[in-house]
PDB file of C-alpha atoms in Angstrom:
ATOM      1  CA  MET H 175       6.898 -16.158 -12.753  1.00 77.00           C
ATOM      2  CA  THR H 176       7.413 -13.912  -9.741  1.00 85.00           C
ATOM      3  CA  LEU H 177       5.570 -15.339  -6.767  1.00 88.00           C
ATOM      4  CA  LEU H 178       4.553 -13.093  -3.895  1.00 89.00           C
ATOM      5  CA  ARG H 179       3.750 -14.412  -0.455  1.00 91.00           C
ATOM      6  CA  ILE H 180       0.242 -13.532   0.711  1.00 92.00           C
ATOM      7  CA  SER H 181       1.636 -10.955   3.161  1.00 90.00           C
ATOM      8  CA  GLU H 182       3.752  -9.316   0.430  1.00 86.00           C
ATOM      9  CA  ALA H 183       0.796  -9.028  -1.945  1.00 86.00           C
ATOM     10  CA  ALA H 184      -1.321  -7.579   0.866  1.00 86.00           C
ATOM     11  CA  ARG H 185       1.361  -5.017   1.705  1.00 81.00           C
ATOM     12  CA  PHE H 186       1.699  -3.945  -1.955  1.00 80.00           C
ATOM     13  CA  LEU H 187      -2.096  -3.652  -2.345  1.00 81.00           C
ATOM     14  CA  GLY H 188      -2.634  -1.926   0.998  1.00 79.00           C
ATOM     15  CA  VAL H 189      -5.109  -4.566   2.182  1.00 83.00           C
ATOM     16  CA  SER H 190      -5.105  -7.262   4.854  1.00 87.00           C
ATOM     17  CA  ASP H 191      -3.676 -10.746   4.383  1.00 91.00           C
ATOM     18  CA  ASP H 192      -7.227 -12.055   4.809  1.00 93.00           C
ATOM     19  CA  SER H 193      -8.428  -9.964   1.846  1.00 90.00           C
ATOM     20  CA  VAL H 194      -5.811 -11.565  -0.399  1.00 92.00           C
ATOM     21  CA  ARG H 195      -6.745 -15.021   0.921  1.00 94.00           C
ATOM     22  CA  ARG H 196     -10.418 -14.306   0.122  1.00 93.00           C
ATOM     23  CA  TRP H 197      -9.463 -13.241  -3.407  1.00 93.00           C
ATOM     24  CA  VAL H 198      -7.581 -16.523  -3.828  1.00 94.00           C
ATOM     25  CA  ALA H 199     -10.544 -18.514  -2.454  1.00 94.00           C
ATOM     26  CA  SER H 200     -12.958 -16.719  -4.808  1.00 94.00           C
ATOM     27  CA  GLY H 201     -10.712 -17.226  -7.847  1.00 92.00           C
ATOM     28  CA  ARG H 202      -9.763 -13.566  -8.366  1.00 92.00           C
ATOM     29  CA  LEU H 203      -6.133 -14.614  -7.823  1.00 93.00           C
ATOM     30  CA  SER H 204      -4.586 -18.009  -8.542  1.00 92.00           C
ATOM     31  CA  ALA H 205      -3.153 -20.030  -5.669  1.00 90.00           C
ATOM     32  CA  HIS H 206       0.488 -21.102  -5.855  1.00 93.00           C
ATOM     33  CA  THR H 207       3.134 -22.413  -3.472  1.00 92.00           C
ATOM     34  CA  ASP H 208       6.569 -20.792  -3.210  1.00 89.00           C
ATOM     35  CA  GLY H 209       9.900 -22.564  -2.787  1.00 88.00           C
ATOM     36  CA  THR H 210       9.399 -22.894   0.963  1.00 91.00           C
ATOM     37  CA  GLY H 211       5.918 -24.367   0.662  1.00 91.00           C
ATOM     38  CA  ARG H 212       4.105 -21.180   1.667  1.00 92.00           C
ATOM     39  CA  ALA H 213       0.946 -19.953  -0.040  1.00 92.00           C
ATOM     40  CA  ALA H 214       1.730 -17.441  -2.774  1.00 93.00           C
ATOM     41  CA  VAL H 215       0.146 -15.531  -5.653  1.00 93.00           C
ATOM     42  CA  ASP H 216       1.438 -14.583  -9.099  1.00 90.00           C
ATOM     43  CA  GLY H 217       2.946 -11.079  -9.103  1.00 87.00           C
ATOM     44  CA  VAL H 218       1.644 -10.438 -12.640  1.00 87.00           C
ATOM     45  CA  GLU H 219      -1.920 -11.246 -11.523  1.00 89.00           C
ATOM     46  CA  VAL H 220      -1.567  -8.868  -8.570  1.00 86.00           C
ATOM     47  CA  ALA H 221      -0.311  -6.127 -10.907  1.00 82.00           C
ATOM     48  CA  GLN H 222      -3.233  -6.752 -13.276  1.00 84.00           C
ATOM     49  CA  LEU H 223      -5.667  -6.548 -10.351  1.00 81.00           C
ATOM     50  CA  VAL H 224      -4.321  -3.077  -9.594  1.00 76.00           C
ATOM     51  CA  LYS H 225      -4.377  -2.004 -13.264  1.00 74.00           C
ATOM     52  CA  ASP H 226      -7.990  -3.140 -13.598  1.00 76.00           C
ATOM     53  CA  GLY H 227      -8.894  -1.122 -10.501  1.00 66.00           C
ATOM     54  CA  ASN H 228     -10.362  -4.172  -8.787  1.00 52.00           C
ATOM     55  CA  ASN H 229      -8.656  -3.749  -5.444  1.00 49.00           C
ATOM     56  CA  THR H 230     -10.363  -1.961  -2.579  1.00 47.00           C
ATOM     57  CA  LEU H 231      -8.001   1.002  -2.703  1.00 47.00           C
ATOM     58  CA  ASN H 232      -8.648   2.208  -6.221  1.00 43.00           C
ATOM     59  CA  SER H 233      -6.383   5.165  -6.891  1.00 42.00           C
ATOM     60  CA  SER H 234      -8.748   6.975  -9.246  1.00 43.00           C
ATOM     61  CA  GLY H 235     -10.657   9.923  -7.907  1.00 48.00           C
ATOM     62  CA  ASP H 236     -13.882   9.036  -6.180  1.00 51.00           C
ATOM     63  CA  ASP H 237     -14.924  12.575  -5.347  1.00 55.00           C
ATOM     64  CA  GLY H 238     -16.275  13.378  -8.812  1.00 58.00           C
ATOM     65  CA  VAL H 239     -13.762  16.196  -9.306  1.00 62.00           C
ATOM     66  CA  PRO H 240     -11.904  15.876 -12.633  1.00 68.00           C
ATOM     67  CA  SER H 241      -8.136  15.937 -12.148  1.00 70.00           C
ATOM     68  CA  SER H 242      -5.025  15.019 -14.092  1.00 69.00           C
ATOM     69  CA  ALA H 243      -3.410  13.718 -10.893  1.00 70.00           C
ATOM     70  CA  ARG H 244      -3.745   9.946 -10.748  1.00 72.00           C
ATOM     71  CA  ASN H 245      -1.944   9.180  -7.501  1.00 80.00           C
ATOM     72  CA  ARG H 246      -4.402   9.462  -4.625  1.00 82.00           C
ATOM     73  CA  PHE H 247      -3.703   8.145  -1.165  1.00 85.00           C
ATOM     74  CA  HIS H 248      -6.456   7.989   1.428  1.00 83.00           C
ATOM     75  CA  GLY H 249      -5.097   8.616   4.891  1.00 85.00           C
ATOM     76  CA  LEU H 250      -5.373  10.068   8.346  1.00 86.00           C
ATOM     77  CA  VAL H 251      -3.850  13.407   9.344  1.00 90.00           C
ATOM     78  CA  THR H 252      -1.351  12.666  12.121  1.00 91.00           C
ATOM     79  CA  ASP H 253       0.308  16.068  12.548  1.00 93.00           C
ATOM     80  CA  VAL H 254      -0.008  19.686  11.422  1.00 95.00           C
ATOM     81  CA  VAL H 255       2.819  22.146  12.109  1.00 97.00           C
ATOM     82  CA  MET H 256       1.990  25.678  11.044  1.00 96.00           C
ATOM     83  CA  ASP H 257       3.669  29.064  11.155  1.00 96.00           C
ATOM     84  CA  THR H 258       2.356  32.312   9.718  1.00 95.00           C
ATOM     85  CA  VAL H 259       3.218  31.389   6.113  1.00 97.00           C
ATOM     86  CA  MET H 260       3.669  27.616   5.695  1.00 97.00           C
ATOM     87  CA  ALA H 261       2.195  24.400   7.079  1.00 96.00           C
ATOM     88  CA  GLN H 262       3.651  20.915   7.212  1.00 96.00           C
ATOM     89  CA  VAL H 263       0.892  18.293   7.155  1.00 95.00           C
ATOM     90  CA  GLU H 264       1.667  14.650   7.876  1.00 92.00           C
ATOM     91  CA  LEU H 265      -0.673  11.834   6.825  1.00 90.00           C
ATOM     92  CA  GLN H 266      -0.547   8.099   7.450  1.00 87.00           C
ATOM     93  CA  CYS H 267      -1.750   6.443   4.241  1.00 84.00           C
ATOM     94  CA  GLY H 268      -1.786   2.716   4.905  1.00 79.00           C
ATOM     95  CA  PRO H 269       1.796   1.771   5.690  1.00 78.00           C
ATOM     96  CA  PHE H 270       3.119   5.019   4.186  1.00 83.00           C
ATOM     97  CA  ARG H 271       3.841   8.352   5.850  1.00 88.00           C
ATOM     98  CA  VAL H 272       3.169  11.235   3.454  1.00 91.00           C
ATOM     99  CA  VAL H 273       4.324  14.756   4.314  1.00 93.00           C
ATOM    100  CA  SER H 274       3.033  17.799   2.445  1.00 93.00           C
ATOM    101  CA  LEU H 275       4.210  21.394   2.600  1.00 94.00           C
ATOM    102  CA  MET H 276       1.485  23.902   1.795  1.00 95.00           C
ATOM    103  CA  SER H 277       0.533  27.440   2.604  1.00 96.00           C
ATOM    104  CA  ALA H 278      -0.795  27.996   6.099  1.00 97.00           C
ATOM    105  CA  GLU H 279      -3.815  29.621   4.450  1.00 97.00           C
ATOM    106  CA  ALA H 280      -4.613  26.403   2.538  1.00 96.00           C
ATOM    107  CA  ALA H 281      -4.240  24.274   5.677  1.00 96.00           C
ATOM    108  CA  ARG H 282      -6.579  26.611   7.585  1.00 96.00           C
ATOM    109  CA  GLU H 283      -9.143  26.648   4.740  1.00 96.00           C
ATOM    110  CA  LEU H 284      -9.129  22.833   4.664  1.00 96.00           C
ATOM    111  CA  GLY H 285      -9.446  22.747   8.444  1.00 95.00           C
ATOM    112  CA  LEU H 286      -6.687  20.144   8.665  1.00 94.00           C
ATOM    113  CA  GLU H 287      -6.068  18.762  12.129  1.00 92.00           C
ATOM    114  CA  PRO H 288      -4.780  15.482  13.579  1.00 91.00           C
ATOM    115  CA  GLY H 289      -7.302  12.657  13.543  1.00 88.00           C
ATOM    116  CA  MET H 290      -9.257  13.718  10.478  1.00 89.00           C
ATOM    117  CA  PRO H 291      -9.339  11.759   7.214  1.00 88.00           C
ATOM    118  CA  ALA H 292      -7.720  13.382   4.189  1.00 90.00           C
ATOM    119  CA  MET H 293      -6.467  12.439   0.747  1.00 89.00           C
ATOM    120  CA  ALA H 294      -2.958  13.110  -0.545  1.00 90.00           C
ATOM    121  CA  VAL H 295      -3.144  13.833  -4.279  1.00 88.00           C
ATOM    122  CA  VAL H 296       0.299  13.580  -5.863  1.00 86.00           C
ATOM    123  CA  LYS H 297       1.209  15.104  -9.218  1.00 82.00           C
ATOM    124  CA  ALA H 298       4.908  14.924 -10.001  1.00 78.00           C
ATOM    125  CA  THR H 299       6.952  15.336 -13.141  1.00 74.00           C
ATOM    126  CA  THR H 300       9.672  13.088 -11.748  1.00 78.00           C
ATOM    127  CA  VAL H 301       9.186   9.884  -9.827  1.00 74.00           C
ATOM    128  CA  ILE H 302      12.227   7.733  -9.133  1.00 79.00           C
ATOM    129  CA  VAL H 303      11.568   3.990  -9.135  1.00 79.00           C
ATOM    130  CA  GLU H 304      14.095   1.696  -7.496  1.00 83.00           C
ATOM    131  CA  ARG H 305      14.130  -2.063  -7.779  1.00 82.00           C
ATOM    132  CA  MET H 306      13.523  -3.831  -4.490  1.00 77.00           C
ATOM    133  CA  GLU H 307      15.810  -6.800  -4.055  1.00 78.00           C
ATOM    134  CA  ARG H 308      14.038  -9.702  -2.426  1.00 72.00           C
ATOM    135  CA  ALA H 309      15.810 -12.298  -0.357  1.00 64.00           C
ATOM    136  CA  GLU H 310      15.647 -15.714  -1.957  1.00 63.00           C
ATOM    137  CA  PRO H 311      13.359 -18.044  -0.047  1.00 58.00           C
ATOM    138  CA  THR H 312      15.264 -20.373   2.187  1.00 56.00           C
ATOM    139  CA  GLU H 313      14.502 -24.024   2.518  1.00 55.00           C
ATOM    140  CA  ARG H 314      12.580 -25.049   5.583  1.00 56.00           C
ATOM    141  CA  PRO H 315      14.904 -26.341   8.287  1.00 54.00           C
ATOM    142  CA  GLU H 316      14.970 -30.064   8.764  1.00 56.00           C
ATOM    143  CA  ARG H 317      12.880 -31.171  11.683  1.00 56.00           C
ATOM    144  CA  THR H 318      14.884 -33.044  14.279  1.00 55.00           C
ATOM    145  CA  GLU H 319      13.465 -35.500  16.731  1.00 57.00           C
ATOM    146  CA  ARG H 320      14.045 -34.687  20.344  1.00 55.00           C
ATOM    147  CA  ALA H 321      15.364 -37.485  22.502  1.00 56.00           C
ATOM    148  CA  ASP H 322      14.087 -37.177  26.031  1.00 54.00           C
ATOM    149  CA  GLY H 323      16.140 -38.855  28.572  1.00 49.00           C
TER     150      GLY H 323
END
């Protein structure tokens, strides 16, 4: 069983640590303890939570517009650089920076400017997935008594 620390699960889900703790308290996720004694959750349960669409950042479209694109990231426009033909639009979507190149005409029609909410909709024929190596949990250091003078 792959155990994720509360903070790891929160980062993968794009929610706060407190949200994951509430899900554990309510029984949506099972409580575990990792090798260092820290609170943890089962990685398979976290994955199932996402598959079931029960997290707060459901990736399915919520605008009612049918689309074959399934990867939707809610975010905030942080920068728009535009010339006469092309625009580069930067969004902050949770912990992720997403940059899109589009026609300047499209950026103008959407009225994109820093500070406004937007959604990055990603449709790709190739997505490369790399395995993230995790450091093995280390044992807690032994507590030593301090001898004062």
